[in-house]
PDB file of C-alpha atoms and ligand atoms in Angstrom:
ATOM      1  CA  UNK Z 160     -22.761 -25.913  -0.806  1.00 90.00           C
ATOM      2  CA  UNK Z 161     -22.486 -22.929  -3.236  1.00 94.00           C
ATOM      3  CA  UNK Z 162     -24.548 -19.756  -2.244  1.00 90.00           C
ATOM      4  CA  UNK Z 163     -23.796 -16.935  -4.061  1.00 95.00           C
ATOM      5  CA  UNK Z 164     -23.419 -18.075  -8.052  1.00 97.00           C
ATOM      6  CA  UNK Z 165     -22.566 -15.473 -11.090  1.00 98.00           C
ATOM      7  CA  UNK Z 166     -23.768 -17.337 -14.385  1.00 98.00           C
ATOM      8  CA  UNK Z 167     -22.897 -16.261 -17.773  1.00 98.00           C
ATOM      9  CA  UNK Z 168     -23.580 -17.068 -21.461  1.00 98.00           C
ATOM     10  CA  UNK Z 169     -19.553 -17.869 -22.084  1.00 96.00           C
ATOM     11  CA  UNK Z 170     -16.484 -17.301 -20.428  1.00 95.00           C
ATOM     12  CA  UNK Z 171     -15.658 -14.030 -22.447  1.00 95.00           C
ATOM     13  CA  UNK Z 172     -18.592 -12.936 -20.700  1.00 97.00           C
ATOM     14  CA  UNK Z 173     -17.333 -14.087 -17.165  1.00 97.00           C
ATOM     15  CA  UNK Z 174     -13.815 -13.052 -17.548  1.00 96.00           C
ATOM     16  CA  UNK Z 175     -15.264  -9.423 -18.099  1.00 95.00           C
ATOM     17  CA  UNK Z 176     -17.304  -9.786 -15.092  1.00 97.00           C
ATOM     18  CA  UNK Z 177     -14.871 -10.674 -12.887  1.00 97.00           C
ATOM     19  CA  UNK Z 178     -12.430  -7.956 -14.183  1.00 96.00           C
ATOM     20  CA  UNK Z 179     -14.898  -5.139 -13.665  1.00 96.00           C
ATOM     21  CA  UNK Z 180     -15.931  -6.181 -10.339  1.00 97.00           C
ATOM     22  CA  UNK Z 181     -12.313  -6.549  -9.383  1.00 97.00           C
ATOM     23  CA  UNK Z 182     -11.334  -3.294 -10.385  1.00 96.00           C
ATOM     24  CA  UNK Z 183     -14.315  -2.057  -8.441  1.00 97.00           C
ATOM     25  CA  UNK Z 184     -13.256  -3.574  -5.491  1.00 98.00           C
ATOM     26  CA  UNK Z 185      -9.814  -2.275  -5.431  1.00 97.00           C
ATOM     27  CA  UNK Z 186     -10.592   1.195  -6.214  1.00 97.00           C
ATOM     28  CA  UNK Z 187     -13.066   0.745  -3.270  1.00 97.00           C
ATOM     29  CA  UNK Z 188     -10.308  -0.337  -0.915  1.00 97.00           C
ATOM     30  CA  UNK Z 189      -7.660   2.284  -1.837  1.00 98.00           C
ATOM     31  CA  UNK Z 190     -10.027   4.208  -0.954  1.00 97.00           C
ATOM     32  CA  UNK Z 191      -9.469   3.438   2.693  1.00 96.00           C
ATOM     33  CA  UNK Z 192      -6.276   2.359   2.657  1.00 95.00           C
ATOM     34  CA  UNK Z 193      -3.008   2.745  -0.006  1.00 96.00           C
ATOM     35  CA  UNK Z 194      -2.256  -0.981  -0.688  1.00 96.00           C
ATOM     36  CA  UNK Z 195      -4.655  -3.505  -1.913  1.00 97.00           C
ATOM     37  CA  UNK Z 196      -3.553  -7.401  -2.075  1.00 98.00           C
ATOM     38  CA  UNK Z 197      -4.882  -9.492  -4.393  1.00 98.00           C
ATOM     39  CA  UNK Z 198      -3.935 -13.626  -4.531  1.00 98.00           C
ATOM     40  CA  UNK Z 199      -3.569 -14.886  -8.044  1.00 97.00           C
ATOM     41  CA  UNK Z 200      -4.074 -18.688  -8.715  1.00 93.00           C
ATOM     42  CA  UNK Z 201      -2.678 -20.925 -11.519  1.00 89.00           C
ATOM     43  CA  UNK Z 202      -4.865 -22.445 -14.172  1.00 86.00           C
ATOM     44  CA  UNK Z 203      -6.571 -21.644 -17.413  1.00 85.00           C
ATOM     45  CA  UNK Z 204      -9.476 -19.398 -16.497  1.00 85.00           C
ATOM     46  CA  UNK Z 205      -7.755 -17.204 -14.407  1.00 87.00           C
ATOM     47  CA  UNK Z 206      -4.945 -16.623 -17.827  1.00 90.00           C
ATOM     48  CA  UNK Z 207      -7.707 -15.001 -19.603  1.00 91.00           C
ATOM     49  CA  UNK Z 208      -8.622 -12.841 -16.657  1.00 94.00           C
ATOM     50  CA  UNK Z 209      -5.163 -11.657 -16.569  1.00 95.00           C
ATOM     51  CA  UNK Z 210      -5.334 -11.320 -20.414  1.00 94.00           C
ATOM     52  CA  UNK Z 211      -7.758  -9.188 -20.229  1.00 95.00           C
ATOM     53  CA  UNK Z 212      -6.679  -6.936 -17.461  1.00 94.00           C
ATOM     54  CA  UNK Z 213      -3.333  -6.529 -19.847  1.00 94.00           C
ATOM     55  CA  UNK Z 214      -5.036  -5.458 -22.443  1.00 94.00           C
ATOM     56  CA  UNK Z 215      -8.214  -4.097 -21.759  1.00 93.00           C
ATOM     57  CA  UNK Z 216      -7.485  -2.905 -18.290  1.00 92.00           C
ATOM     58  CA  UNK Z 217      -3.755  -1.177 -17.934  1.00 90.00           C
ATOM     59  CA  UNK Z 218      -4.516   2.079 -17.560  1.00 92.00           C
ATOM     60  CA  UNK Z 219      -7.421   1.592 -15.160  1.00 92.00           C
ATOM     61  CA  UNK Z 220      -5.422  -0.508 -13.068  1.00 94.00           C
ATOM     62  CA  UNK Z 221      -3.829   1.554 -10.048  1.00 96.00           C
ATOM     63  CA  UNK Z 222      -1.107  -0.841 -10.770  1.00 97.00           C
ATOM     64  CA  UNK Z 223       1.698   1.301  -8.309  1.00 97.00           C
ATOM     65  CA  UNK Z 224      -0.767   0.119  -5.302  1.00 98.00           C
ATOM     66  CA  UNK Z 225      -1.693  -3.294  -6.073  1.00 98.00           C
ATOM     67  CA  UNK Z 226       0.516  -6.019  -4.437  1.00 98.00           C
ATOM     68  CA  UNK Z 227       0.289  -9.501  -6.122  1.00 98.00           C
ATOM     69  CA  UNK Z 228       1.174 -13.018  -4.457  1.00 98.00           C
ATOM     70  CA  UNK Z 229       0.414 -16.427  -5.302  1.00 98.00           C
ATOM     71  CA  UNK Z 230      -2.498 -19.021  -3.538  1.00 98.00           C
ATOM     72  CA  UNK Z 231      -0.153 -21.926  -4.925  1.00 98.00           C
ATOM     73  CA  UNK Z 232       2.966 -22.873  -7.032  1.00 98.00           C
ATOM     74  CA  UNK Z 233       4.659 -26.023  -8.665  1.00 98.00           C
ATOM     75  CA  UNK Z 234       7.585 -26.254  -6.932  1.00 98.00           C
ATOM     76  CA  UNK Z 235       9.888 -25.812  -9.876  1.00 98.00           C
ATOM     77  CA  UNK Z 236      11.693 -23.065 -11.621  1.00 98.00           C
ATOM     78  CA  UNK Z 237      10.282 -19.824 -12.303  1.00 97.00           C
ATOM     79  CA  UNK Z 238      11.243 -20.478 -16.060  1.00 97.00           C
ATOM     80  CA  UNK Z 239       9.474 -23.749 -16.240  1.00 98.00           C
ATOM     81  CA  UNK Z 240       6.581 -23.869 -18.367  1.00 96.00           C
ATOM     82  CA  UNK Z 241       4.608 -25.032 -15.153  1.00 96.00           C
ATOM     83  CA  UNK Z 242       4.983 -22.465 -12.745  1.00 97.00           C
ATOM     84  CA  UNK Z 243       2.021 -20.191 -12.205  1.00 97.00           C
ATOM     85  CA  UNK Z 244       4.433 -17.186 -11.684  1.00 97.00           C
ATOM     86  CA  UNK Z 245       5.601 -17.606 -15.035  1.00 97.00           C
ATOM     87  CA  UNK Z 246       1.828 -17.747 -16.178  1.00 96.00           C
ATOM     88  CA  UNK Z 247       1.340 -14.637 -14.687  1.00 96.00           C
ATOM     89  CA  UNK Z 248       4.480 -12.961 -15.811  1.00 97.00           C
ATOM     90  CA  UNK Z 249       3.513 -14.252 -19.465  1.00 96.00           C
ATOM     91  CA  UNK Z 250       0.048 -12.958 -19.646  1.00 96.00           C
ATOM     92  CA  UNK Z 251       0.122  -9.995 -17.371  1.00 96.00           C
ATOM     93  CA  UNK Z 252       3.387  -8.832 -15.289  1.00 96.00           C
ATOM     94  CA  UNK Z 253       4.883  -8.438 -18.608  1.00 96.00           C
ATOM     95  CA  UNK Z 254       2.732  -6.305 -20.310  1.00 96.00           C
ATOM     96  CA  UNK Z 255       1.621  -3.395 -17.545  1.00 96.00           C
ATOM     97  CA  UNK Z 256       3.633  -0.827 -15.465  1.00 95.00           C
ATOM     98  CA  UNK Z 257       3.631  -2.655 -11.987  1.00 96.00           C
ATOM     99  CA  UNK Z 258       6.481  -1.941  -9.752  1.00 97.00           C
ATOM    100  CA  UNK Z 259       8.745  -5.038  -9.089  1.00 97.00           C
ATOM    101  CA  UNK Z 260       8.846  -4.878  -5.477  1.00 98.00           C
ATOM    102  CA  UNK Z 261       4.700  -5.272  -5.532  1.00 98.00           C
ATOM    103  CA  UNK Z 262       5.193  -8.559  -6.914  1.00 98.00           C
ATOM    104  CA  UNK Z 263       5.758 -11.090  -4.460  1.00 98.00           C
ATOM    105  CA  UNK Z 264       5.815 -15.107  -6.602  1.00 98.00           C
ATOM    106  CA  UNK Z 265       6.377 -17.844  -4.263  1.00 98.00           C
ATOM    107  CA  UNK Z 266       9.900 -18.766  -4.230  1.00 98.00           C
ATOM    108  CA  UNK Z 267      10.862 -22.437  -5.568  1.00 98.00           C
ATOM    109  CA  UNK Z 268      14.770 -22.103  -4.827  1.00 98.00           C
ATOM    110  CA  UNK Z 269      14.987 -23.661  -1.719  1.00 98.00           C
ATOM    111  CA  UNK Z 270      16.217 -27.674  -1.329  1.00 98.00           C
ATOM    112  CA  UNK Z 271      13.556 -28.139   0.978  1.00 98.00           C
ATOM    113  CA  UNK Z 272      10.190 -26.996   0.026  1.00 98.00           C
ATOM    114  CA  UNK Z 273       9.255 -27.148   3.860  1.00 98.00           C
ATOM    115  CA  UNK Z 274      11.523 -23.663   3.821  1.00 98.00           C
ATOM    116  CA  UNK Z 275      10.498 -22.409   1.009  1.00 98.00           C
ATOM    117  CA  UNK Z 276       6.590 -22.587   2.460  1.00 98.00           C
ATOM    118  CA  UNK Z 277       8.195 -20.770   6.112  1.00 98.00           C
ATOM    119  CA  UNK Z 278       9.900 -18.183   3.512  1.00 98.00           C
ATOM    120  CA  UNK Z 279       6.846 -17.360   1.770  1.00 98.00           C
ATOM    121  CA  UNK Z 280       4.571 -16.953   5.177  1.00 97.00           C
ATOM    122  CA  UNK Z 281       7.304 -14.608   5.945  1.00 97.00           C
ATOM    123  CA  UNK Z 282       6.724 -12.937   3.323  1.00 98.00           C
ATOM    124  CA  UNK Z 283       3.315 -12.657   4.126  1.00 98.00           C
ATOM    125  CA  UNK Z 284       3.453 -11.805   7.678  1.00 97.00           C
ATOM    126  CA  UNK Z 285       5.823  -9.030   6.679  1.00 96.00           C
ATOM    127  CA  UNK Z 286       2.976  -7.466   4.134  1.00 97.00           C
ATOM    128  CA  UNK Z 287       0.630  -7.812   5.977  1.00 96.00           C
ATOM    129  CA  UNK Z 288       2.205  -6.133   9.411  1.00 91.00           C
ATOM    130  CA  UNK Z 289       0.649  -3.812  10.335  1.00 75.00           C
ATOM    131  CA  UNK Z 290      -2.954  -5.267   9.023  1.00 76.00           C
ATOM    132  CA  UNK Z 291      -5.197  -8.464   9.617  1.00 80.00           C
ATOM    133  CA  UNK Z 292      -3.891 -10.871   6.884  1.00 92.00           C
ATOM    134  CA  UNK Z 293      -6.848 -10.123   4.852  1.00 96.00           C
ATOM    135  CA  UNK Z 294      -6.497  -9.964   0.899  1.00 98.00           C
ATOM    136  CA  UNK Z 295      -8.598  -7.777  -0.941  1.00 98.00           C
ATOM    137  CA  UNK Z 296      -9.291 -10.533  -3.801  1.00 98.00           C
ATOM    138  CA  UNK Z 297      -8.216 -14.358  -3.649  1.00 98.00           C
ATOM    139  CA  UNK Z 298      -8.829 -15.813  -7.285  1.00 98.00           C
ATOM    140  CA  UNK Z 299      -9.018 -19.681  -7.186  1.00 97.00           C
ATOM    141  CA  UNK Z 300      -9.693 -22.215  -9.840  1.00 96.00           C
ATOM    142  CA  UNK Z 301     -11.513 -25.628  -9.081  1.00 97.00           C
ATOM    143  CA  UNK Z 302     -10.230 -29.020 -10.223  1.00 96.00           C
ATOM    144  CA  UNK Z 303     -12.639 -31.550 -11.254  1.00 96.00           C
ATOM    145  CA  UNK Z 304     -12.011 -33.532  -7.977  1.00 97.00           C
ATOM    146  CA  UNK Z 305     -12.721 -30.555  -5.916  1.00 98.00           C
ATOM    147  CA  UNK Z 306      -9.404 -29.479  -5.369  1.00 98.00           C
ATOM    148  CA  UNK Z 307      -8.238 -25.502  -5.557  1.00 98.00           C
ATOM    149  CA  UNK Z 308      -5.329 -23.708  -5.062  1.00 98.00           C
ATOM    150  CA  UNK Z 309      -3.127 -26.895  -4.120  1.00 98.00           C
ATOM    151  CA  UNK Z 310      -5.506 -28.374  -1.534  1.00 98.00           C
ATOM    152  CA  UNK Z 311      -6.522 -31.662  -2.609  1.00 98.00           C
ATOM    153  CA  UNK Z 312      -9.029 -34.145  -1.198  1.00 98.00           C
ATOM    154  CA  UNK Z 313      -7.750 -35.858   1.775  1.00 97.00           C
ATOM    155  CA  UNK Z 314      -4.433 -34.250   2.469  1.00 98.00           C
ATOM    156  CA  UNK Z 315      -3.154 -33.224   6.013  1.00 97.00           C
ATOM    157  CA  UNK Z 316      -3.067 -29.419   4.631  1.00 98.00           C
ATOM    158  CA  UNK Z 317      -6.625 -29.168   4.951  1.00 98.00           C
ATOM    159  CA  UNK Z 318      -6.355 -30.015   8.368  1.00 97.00           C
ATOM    160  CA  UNK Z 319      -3.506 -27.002   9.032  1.00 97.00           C
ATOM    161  CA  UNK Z 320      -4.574 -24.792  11.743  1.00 95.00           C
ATOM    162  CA  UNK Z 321      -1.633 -22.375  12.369  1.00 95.00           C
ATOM    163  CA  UNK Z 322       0.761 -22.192   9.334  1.00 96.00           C
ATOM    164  CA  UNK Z 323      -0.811 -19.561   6.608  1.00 97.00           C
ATOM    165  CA  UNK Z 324       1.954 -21.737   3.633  1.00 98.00           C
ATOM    166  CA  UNK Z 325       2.464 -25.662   3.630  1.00 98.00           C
ATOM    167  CA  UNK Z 326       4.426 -27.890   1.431  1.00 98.00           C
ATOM    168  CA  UNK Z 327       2.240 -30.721  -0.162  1.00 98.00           C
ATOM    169  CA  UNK Z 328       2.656 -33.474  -2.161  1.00 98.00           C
ATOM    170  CA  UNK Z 329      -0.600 -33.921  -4.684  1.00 97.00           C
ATOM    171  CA  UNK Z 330      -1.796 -36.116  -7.160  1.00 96.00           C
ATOM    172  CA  UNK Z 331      -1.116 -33.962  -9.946  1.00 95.00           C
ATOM    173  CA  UNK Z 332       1.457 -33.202 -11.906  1.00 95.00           C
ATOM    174  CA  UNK Z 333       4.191 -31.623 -10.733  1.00 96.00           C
ATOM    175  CA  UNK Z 334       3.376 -33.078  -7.333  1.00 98.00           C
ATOM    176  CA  UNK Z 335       5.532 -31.187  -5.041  1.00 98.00           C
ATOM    177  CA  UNK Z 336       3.788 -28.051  -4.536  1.00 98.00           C
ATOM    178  CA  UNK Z 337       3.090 -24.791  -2.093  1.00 98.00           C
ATOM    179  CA  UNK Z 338      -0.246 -23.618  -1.089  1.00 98.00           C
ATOM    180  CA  UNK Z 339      -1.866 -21.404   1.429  1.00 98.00           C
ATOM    181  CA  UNK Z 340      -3.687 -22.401   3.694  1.00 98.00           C
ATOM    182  CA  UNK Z 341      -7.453 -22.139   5.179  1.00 97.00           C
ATOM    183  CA  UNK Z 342      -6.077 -19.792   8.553  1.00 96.00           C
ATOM    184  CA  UNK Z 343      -5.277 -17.074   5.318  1.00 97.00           C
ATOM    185  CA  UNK Z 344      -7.900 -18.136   2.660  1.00 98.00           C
ATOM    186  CA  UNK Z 345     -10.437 -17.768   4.954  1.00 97.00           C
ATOM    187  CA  UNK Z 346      -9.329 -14.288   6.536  1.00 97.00           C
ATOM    188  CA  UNK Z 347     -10.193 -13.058   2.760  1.00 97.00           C
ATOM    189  CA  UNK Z 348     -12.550 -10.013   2.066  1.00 97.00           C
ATOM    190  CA  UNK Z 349     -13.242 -11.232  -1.250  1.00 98.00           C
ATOM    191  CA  UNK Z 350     -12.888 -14.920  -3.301  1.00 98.00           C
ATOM    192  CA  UNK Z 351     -14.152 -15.464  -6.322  1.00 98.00           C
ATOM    193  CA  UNK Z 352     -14.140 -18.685  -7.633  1.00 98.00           C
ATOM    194  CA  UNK Z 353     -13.559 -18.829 -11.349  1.00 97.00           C
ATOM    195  CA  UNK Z 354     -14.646 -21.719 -12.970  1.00 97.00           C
ATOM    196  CA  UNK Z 355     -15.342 -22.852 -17.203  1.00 96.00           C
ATOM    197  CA  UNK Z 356     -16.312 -25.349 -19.251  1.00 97.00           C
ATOM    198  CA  UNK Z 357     -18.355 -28.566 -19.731  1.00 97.00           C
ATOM    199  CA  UNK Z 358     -15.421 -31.060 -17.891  1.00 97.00           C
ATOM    200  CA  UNK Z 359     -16.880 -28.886 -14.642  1.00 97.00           C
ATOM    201  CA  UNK Z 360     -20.212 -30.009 -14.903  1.00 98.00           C
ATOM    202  CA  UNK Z 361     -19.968 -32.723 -12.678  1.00 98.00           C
ATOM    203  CA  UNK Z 362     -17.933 -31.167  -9.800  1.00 98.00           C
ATOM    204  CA  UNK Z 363     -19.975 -28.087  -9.550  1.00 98.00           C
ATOM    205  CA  UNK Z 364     -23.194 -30.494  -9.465  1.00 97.00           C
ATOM    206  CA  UNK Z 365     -21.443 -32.305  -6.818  1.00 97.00           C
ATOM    207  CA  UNK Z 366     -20.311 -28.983  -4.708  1.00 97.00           C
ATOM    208  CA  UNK Z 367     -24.048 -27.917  -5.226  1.00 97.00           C
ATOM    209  CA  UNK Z 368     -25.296 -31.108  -3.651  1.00 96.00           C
ATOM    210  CA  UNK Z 369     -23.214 -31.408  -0.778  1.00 96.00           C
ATOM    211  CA  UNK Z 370     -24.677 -29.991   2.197  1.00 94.00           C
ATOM    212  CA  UNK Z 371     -21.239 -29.461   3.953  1.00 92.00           C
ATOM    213  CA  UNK Z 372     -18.899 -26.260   4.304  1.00 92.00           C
ATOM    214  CA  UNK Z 373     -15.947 -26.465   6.491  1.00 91.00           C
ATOM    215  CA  UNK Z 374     -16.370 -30.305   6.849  1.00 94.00           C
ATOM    216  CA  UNK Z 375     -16.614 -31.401   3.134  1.00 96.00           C
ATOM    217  CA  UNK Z 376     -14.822 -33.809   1.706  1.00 97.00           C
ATOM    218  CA  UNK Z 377     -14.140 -30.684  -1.175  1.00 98.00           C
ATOM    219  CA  UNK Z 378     -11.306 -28.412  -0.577  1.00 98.00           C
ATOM    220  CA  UNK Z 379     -12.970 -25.596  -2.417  1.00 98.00           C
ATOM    221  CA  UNK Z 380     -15.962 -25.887  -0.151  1.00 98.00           C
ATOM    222  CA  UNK Z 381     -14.190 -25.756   2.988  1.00 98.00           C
ATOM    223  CA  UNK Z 382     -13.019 -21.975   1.632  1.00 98.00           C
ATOM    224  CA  UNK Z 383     -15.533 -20.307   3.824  1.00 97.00           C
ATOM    225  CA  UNK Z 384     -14.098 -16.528   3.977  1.00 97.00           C
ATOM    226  CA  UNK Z 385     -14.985 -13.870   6.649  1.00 93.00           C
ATOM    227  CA  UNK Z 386     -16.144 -11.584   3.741  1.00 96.00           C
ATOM    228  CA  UNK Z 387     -17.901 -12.203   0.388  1.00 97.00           C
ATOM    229  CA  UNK Z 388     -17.196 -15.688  -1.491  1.00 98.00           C
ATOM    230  CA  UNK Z 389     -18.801 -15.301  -5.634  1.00 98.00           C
ATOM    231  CA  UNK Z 390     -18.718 -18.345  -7.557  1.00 98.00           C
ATOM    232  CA  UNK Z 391     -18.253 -17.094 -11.807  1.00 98.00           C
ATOM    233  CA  UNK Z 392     -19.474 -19.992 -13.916  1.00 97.00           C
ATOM    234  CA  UNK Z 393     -20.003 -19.950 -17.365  1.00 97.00           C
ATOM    235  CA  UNK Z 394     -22.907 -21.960 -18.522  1.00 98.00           C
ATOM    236  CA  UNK Z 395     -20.703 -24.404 -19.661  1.00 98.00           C
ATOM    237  CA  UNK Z 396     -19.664 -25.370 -16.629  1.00 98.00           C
ATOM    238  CA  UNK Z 397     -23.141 -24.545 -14.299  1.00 97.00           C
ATOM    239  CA  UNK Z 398     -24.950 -26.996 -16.285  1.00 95.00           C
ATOM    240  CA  UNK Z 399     -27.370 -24.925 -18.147  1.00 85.00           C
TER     241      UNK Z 399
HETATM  242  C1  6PG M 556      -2.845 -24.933 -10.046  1.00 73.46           C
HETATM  243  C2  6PG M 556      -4.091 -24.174  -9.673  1.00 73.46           C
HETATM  244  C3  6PG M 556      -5.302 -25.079  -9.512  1.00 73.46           C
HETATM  245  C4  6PG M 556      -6.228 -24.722 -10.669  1.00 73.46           C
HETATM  246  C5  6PG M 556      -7.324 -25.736 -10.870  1.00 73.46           C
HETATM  247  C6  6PG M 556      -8.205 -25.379 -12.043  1.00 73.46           C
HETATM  248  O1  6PG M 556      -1.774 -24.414  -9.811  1.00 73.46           O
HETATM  249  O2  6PG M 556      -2.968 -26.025 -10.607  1.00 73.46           O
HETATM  250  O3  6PG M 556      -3.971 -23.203  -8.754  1.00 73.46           O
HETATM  251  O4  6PG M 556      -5.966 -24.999  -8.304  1.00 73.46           O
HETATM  252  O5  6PG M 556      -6.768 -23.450 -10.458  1.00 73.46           O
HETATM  253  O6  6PG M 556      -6.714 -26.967 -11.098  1.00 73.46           O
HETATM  254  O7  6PG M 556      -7.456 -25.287 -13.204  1.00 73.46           O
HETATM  255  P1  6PG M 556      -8.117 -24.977 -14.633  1.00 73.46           P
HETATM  256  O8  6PG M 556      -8.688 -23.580 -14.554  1.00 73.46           O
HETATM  257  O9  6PG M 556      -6.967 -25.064 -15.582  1.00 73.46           O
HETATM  258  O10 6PG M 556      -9.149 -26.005 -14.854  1.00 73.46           O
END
């Protein structure tokens, strides 16, 4: 079921929403601790966030304290037009004064995407050492079967229990992919779905209706976080 729904006119509107409250919520965190994390997702919504937060938004951003990591990846070459690092690179990495090392893309280099999934929880568990793996802000997108980050109906990675990273194989193209997991999604303080336009309609009437969380047949309703889940439609998309 979706609870807590942010509505607006268009998705100018809701990309400026979500980048204020963002920026609120990191300047609230560094202001307990020096290093927020915030988990970037591919897909075409969250490119105009990060549009906006290069141009609008780079001299707000406390850029030196904001790590950045991935909730999923193709698993092909940063350089391919597919990857969702190279998205992010594109639209935003490129364009504002954020120190390499607090950039942490999912690494595709391996031959067996199985260790490139145990590198990248490495990675994680490193980061997040001395903390609970919480991040500050997971963005995900929603695919029109219910699918988000790369968790898509059906597969055994919904099912994962211990590993924070699998390996998948989806019905999308390029199918061999990386994802987190639930065990890290859910340890979130904040998610914010981010979701646009008419082809959405039907999945977000069909999230709306099901009265399941953790046992739906949608992967994005099974993201049940510890802290605050917003879902950012545009009307468009909410039906109205
Ligand atoms: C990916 C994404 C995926 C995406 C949704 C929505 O790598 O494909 O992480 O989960 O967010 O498919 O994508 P759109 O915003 O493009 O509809």
């Amino acid at each position: 079921m979706i609870r807590d729904a942010q509505i607006f006119p268009d998705p100018k509107a809701l990309t400026r929403a979500v980048a204020d409250q963002s920026l609120q919520i990191v300047n609230d965190a560094l202001r307990k601790k020096d290093l927020c994390a915030v988990c970037l997702s591919g897909g075409r919504t969250p490119k105009s966030l990060n549009e906006v937060w290069a141009r609008e938004y780079a001299t707000a951003m406390p850029w030196n304290q904001i790590h950045f990591f991935w909730g999923d990846e193709r698993y092909v070459p940063p350089s391919d037009p597919a990857s969702n690092y190279r998205m992010v690179r594109e639209t935003l990495l490129a364009h504002v004064p954020i120190p390499h090392a607090n950039i942490h893309p999912m690494l595709t280099n391996f031959e067996r995407p199985e260790d490139a999934a145990r590198n990248y929880e490495e990675e994680l568990r490193k980061f997040f050492a001395q903390d609970p793996p919480s991040f500050d802000i997971i963005f995900l997108g929603l695919g029109p079967e219910g699918h988000t980050a790369s968790l898509f109906p059906g597969s055994p990675a919904l099912d994962e229990k211990e590993k924070w990273v699998v390996n998948v194989n989806v019905p999308a193209e390029p199918p061999t992919r990386l994802t987190l997991t639930y065990p890290i999604i859910n340890q979130a303080t904040n998610v914010f779905f981010l979701v646009e336009g008419a082809g959405k309609r039907e999945i977000i009437r069909a999230l709306r209706e099901d009265p399941n969380d953790e046992t739906s047949h949608y992967p994005a309703l099974r993201v049940q976080p510890a802290g605050r889940l917003t879902w950012f439609m545009d009307a468009a998309a909410a039906g109205e």
